[in-house]
Coordinates of C-alpha atoms in Angstrom, one line a residue:
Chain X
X1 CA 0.0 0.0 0.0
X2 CA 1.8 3.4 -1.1
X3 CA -0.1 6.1 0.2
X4 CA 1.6 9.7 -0.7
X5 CA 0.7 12.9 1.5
X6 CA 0.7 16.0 -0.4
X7 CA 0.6 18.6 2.0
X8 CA 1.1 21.6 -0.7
X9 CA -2.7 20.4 -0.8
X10 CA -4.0 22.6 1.9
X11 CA -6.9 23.7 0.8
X12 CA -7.3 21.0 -2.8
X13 CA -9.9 22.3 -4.8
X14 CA -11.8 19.8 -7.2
X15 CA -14.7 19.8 -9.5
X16 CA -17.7 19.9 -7.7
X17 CA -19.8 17.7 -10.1
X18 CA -17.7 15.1 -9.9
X19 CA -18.3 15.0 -5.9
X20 CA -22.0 15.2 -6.6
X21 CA -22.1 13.0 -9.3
X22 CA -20.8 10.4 -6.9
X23 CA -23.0 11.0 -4.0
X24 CA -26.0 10.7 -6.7
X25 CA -24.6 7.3 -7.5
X26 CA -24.6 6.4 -3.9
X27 CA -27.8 7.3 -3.0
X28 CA -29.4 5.2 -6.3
X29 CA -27.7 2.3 -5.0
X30 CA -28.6 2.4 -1.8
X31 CA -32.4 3.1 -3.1
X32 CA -31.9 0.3 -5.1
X33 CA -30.0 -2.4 -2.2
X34 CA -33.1 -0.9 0.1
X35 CA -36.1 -0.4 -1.5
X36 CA -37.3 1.4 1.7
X37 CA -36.7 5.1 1.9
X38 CA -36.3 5.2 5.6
X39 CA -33.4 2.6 5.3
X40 CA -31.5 4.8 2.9
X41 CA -32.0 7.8 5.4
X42 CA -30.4 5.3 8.1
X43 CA -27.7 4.2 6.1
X44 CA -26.7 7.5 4.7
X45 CA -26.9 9.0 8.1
X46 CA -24.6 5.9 9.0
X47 CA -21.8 6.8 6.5
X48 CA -22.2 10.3 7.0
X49 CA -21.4 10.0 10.6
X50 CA -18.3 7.5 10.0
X51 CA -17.3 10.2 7.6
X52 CA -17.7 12.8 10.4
X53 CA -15.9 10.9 13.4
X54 CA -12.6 11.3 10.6
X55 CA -13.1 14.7 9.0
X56 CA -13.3 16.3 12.6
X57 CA -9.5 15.6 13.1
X58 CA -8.7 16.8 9.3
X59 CA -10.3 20.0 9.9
X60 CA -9.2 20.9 13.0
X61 CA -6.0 20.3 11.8
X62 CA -6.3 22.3 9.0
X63 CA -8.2 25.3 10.5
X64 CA -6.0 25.4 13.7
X65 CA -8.9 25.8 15.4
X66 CA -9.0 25.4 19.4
X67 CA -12.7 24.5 21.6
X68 CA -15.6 26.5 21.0
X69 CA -16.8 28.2 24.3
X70 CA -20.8 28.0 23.3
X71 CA -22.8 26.4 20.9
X72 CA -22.8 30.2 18.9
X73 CA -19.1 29.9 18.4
X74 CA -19.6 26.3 16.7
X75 CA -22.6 27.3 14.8
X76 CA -20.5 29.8 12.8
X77 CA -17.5 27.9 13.0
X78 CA -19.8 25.1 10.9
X79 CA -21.2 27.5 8.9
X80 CA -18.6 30.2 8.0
X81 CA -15.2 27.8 8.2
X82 CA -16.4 24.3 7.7
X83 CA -19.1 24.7 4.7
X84 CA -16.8 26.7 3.4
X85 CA -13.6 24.3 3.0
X86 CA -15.7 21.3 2.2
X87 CA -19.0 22.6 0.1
X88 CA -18.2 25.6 -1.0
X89 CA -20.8 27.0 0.4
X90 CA -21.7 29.5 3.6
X91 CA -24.9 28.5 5.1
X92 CA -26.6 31.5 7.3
X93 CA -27.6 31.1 10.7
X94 CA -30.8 31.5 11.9
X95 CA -33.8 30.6 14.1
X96 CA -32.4 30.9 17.6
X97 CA -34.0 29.1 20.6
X98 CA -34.3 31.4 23.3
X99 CA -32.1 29.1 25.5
X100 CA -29.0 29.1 23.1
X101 CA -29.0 25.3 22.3
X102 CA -31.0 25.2 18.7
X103 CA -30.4 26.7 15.9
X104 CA -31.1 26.0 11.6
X105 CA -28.5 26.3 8.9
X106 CA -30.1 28.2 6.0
X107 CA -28.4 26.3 2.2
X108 CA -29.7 28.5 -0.6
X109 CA -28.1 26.0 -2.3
X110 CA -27.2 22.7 -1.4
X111 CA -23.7 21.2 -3.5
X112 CA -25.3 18.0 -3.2
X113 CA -28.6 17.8 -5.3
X114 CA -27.4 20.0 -8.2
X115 CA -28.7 17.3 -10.8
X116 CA -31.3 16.0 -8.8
X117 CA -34.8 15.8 -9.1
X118 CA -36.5 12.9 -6.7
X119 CA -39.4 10.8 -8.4
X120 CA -42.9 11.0 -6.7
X121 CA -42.2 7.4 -5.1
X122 CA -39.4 8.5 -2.9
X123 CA -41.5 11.3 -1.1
X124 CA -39.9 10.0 2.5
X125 CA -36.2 10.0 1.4
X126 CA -33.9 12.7 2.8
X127 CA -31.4 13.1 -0.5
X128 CA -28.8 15.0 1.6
X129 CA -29.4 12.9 5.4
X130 CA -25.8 12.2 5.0
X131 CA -24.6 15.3 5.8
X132 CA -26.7 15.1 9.2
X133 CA -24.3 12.5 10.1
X134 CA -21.1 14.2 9.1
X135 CA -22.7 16.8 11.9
X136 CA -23.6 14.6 14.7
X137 CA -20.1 12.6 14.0
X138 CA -17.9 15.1 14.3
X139 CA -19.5 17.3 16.7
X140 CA -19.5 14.2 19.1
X141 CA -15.3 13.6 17.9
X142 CA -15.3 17.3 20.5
X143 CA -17.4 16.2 23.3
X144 CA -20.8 17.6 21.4
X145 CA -23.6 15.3 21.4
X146 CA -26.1 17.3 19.0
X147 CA -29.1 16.0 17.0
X148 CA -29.6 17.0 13.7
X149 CA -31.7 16.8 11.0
X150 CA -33.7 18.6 7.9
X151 CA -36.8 20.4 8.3
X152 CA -36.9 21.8 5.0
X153 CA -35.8 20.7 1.9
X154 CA -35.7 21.9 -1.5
X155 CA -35.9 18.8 -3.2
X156 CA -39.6 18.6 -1.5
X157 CA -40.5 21.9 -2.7
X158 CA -39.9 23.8 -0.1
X159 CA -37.7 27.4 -0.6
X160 CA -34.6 26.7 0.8
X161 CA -33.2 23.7 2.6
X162 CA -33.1 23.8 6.4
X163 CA -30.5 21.8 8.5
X164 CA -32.3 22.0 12.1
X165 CA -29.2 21.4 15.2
X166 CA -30.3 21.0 18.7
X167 CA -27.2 20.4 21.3
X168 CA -28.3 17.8 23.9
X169 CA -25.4 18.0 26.1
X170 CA -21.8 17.9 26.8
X171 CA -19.9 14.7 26.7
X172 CA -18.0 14.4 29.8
X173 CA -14.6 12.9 29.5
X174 CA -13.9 10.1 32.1
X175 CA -10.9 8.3 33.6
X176 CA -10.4 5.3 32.1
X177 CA -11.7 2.4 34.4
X178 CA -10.0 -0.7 35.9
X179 CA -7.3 1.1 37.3
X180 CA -6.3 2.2 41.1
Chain W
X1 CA 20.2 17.7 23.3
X2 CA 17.6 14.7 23.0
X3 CA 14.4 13.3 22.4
X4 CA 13.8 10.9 25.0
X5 CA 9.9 9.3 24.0
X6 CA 6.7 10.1 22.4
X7 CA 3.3 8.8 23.5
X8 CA 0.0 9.1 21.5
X9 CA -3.7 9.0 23.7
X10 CA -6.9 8.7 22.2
X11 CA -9.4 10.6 24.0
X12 CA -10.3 7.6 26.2
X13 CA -6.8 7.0 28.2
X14 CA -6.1 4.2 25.2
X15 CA -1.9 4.1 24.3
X16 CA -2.6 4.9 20.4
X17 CA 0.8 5.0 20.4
X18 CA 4.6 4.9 21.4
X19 CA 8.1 4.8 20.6
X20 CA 11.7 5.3 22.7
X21 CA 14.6 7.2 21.1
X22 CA 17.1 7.8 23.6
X23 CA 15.6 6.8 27.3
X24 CA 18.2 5.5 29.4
X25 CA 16.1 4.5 32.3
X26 CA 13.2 2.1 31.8
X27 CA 10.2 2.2 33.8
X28 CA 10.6 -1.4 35.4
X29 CA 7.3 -1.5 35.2
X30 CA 4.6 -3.1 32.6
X31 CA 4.3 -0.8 29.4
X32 CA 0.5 -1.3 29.8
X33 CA 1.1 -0.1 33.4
X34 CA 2.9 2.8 32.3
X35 CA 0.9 4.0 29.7
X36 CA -2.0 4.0 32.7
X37 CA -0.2 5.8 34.7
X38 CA 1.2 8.2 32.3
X39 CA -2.5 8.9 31.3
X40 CA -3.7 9.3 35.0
X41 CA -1.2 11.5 36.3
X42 CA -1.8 13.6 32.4
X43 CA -5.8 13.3 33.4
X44 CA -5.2 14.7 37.1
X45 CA -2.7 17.8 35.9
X46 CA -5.4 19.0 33.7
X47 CA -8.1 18.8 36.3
X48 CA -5.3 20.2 38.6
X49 CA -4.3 23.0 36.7
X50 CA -7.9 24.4 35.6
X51 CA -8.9 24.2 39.2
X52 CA -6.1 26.4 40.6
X53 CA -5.7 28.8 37.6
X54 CA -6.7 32.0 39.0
X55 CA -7.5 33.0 35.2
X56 CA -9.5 31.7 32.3
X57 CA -7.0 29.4 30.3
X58 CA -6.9 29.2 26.7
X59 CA -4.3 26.6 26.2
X60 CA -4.4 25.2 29.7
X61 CA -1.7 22.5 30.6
X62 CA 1.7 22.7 28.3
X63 CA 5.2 21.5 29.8
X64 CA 6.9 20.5 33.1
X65 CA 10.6 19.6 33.9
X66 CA 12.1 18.1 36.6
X67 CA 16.0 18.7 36.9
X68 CA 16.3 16.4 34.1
X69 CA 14.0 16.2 31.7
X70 CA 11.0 18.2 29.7
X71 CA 7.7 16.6 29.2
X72 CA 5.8 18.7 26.6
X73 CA 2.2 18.2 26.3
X74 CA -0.7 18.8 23.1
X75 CA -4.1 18.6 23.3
X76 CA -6.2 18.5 20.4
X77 CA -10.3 19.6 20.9
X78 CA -10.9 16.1 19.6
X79 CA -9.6 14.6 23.1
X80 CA -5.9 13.5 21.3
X81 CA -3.3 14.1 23.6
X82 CA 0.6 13.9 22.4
X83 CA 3.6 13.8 24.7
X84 CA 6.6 14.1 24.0
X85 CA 9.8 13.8 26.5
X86 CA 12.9 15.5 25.5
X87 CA 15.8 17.4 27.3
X88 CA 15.6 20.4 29.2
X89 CA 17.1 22.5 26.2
X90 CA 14.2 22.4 24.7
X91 CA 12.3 24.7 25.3
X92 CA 9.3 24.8 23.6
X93 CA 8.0 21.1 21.2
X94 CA 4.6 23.0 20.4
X95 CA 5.1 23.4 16.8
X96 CA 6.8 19.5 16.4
X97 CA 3.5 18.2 18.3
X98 CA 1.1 20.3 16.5
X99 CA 3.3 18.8 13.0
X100 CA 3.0 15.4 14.1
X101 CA -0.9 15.8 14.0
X102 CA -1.6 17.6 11.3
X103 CA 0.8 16.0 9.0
X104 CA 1.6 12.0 10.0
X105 CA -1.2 11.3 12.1
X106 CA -4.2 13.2 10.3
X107 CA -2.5 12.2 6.8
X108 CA -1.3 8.4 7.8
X109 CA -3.8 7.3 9.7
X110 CA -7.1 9.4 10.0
X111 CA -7.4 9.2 6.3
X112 CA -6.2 5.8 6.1
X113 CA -9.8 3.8 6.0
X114 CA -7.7 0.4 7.2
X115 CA -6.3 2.4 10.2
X116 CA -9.2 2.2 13.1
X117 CA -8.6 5.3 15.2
X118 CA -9.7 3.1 18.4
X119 CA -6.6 0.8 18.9
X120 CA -3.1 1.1 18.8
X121 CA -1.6 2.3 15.1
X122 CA 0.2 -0.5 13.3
X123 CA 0.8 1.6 10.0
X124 CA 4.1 0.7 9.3
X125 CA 4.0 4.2 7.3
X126 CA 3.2 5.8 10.0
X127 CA 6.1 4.8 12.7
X128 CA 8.7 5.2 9.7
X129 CA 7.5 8.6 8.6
X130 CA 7.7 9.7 12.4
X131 CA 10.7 8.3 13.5
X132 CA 12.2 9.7 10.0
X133 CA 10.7 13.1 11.4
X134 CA 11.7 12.6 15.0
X135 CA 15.2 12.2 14.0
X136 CA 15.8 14.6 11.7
X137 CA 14.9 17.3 14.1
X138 CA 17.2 19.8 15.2
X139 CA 17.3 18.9 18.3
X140 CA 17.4 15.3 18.4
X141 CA 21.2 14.1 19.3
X142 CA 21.7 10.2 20.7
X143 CA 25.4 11.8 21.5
X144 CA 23.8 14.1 24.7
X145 CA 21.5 13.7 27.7

């Protein structure tokens, strides 16, 4: 196994089709291996969050970027700094709970469904769910246990496509047991 | 001038890894046992230090020395921790730990699907590429110490 590590490659920039060309491909298998929509949006929130427990480390270790001291600081740190190296895109912020702990990212447009357009018999599948798990993966990779999902999606006719993230609570970092 | 050892900790206490350059005295102890109590006395100087700091910390815990030796100390948010023991005439590892991260461990092994982040690395990339990178730092010298 030869493996080189370009690090001239800070911040690589490819062709976005190609990336959503490939996600399209994965979703239409998965519809296919499935044949249950609600399976899919398991399975893709699966991979997305596998995908998430390992991007964390690359982007902080790209970004230099130390803990967030409230859930504001890592909703624009998401939206600003980590769409931005990944999508391409800047998501805004909105829809504040009064406590602090929810909040929606805003995609005018979402990288992923650029070619998309989802039949009537697919009405329950959640195209995109895999990013929800990228969220709730990496999030949880910094002691963040968040839930995520879409409450609006364009692909379902709605205006924009709305990623809804509600922190649950800190994950509390223990002393390993079995010893003293 | 030296490098005496490096140590890698997941975020749960696990030895992800470790390796000895020059370290003249041995534990005499298990290495199992020693990574445990390496990670315990690491776990308790963090709780100790945030609780006495009479300020807000940014970077919290980041060296101490004895009259011998150096032990610098990274933390990543993730919960990876990265110590390295070296000689006292070094006086600062920060960048050399924050390289080790962002450039053998993030490149060898996070994006390495084969490498499970859980259990101690065995990416023979990996140890070569660090101890390549260990010893070609300036101050890494077998002579001293």
């Amino acid at each position: 196994m030869s493996r080189q590590s370009n690090r001239t490659a800070d911040s690589k920039k490819m062709n976005s089709e190609l990336f959503t060309l490939t996600y399209g491909a994965l979703v239409t298998q998965l519809c296919k291996d499935y044949e249950n929509d609600e399976e899919v949006n398991k399975q893709l929130d699966k991979m997305g969050y596998n995908i998430g427990v390992r991007l964390i480390e690359d982007f902080l270790a790209r970004s230099n970027i130390g803990r967030c001291q409230d859930f504001r600081e890592t909703a624009d740190v998401i939206a600003k700094i980590a769409f931005k190296m990944y999508l391409g895109v800047t998501p805004s912020v909105t829809n504040w709970s009064p406590a602090g702990d929810e909040f929606s990212l805003i995609l005018e447009n979402n990288p992923l469904v650029d070619f998309v357009e989802l039949p009537d018999n697919h009405s329950t599948l959640i195209y995109s769910n895999l990013l929800c798990g990228v969220l709730r993966g990496a999030l949880e990779m910094v002691q963040m246990a968040v839930d995520v999902k879409f409450t609006q999606d364009t692909l379902r006719g709605d205006n924009v496509t709305e990623i809804r993230m509600k922190f649950i609570k800190r994950i509390e970092e223990n002393l390993p047991a079995g010893d003293e | 001038m030296t490098v005496h050892n490096l140590y890698i900790f997941d975020r749960n206490g696990n030895c992800l890894y470790y390796n000895e350059w020059n370290r003249k005295k041995q534990a005499g102890i298990s290495k199992e046992e020693e990574f445990k109590l390496m990670y315990g006395m690491l776990f308790s100087i963090r709780s100790f230090v945030s609780k006495m700091s009479p300020l807000d910390m940014k970077e919290g815990f980041l060296s101490f020395q004895t009259s011998r030796y150096r032990l610098h100390y990274y933390e990543t948010p993730s919960g990876l921790k990265f110590i390295l023991n070296t000689d006292l005439s070094v006086s600062n590892a920060r960048d050399t730990l924050q390289h080790i991260y962002s450039n053998l461990y993030v490149e060898l092994i996070v994006k390495n699907p084969m490498c499970a982040s859980t259990q101690s690395l065995d990416s023979e990339l990996f140890s070569s590429r660090l101890d390549a990178f260990i010893r070609a730092l300036p101050y890494y010298s077998p002579r001293a110490g």
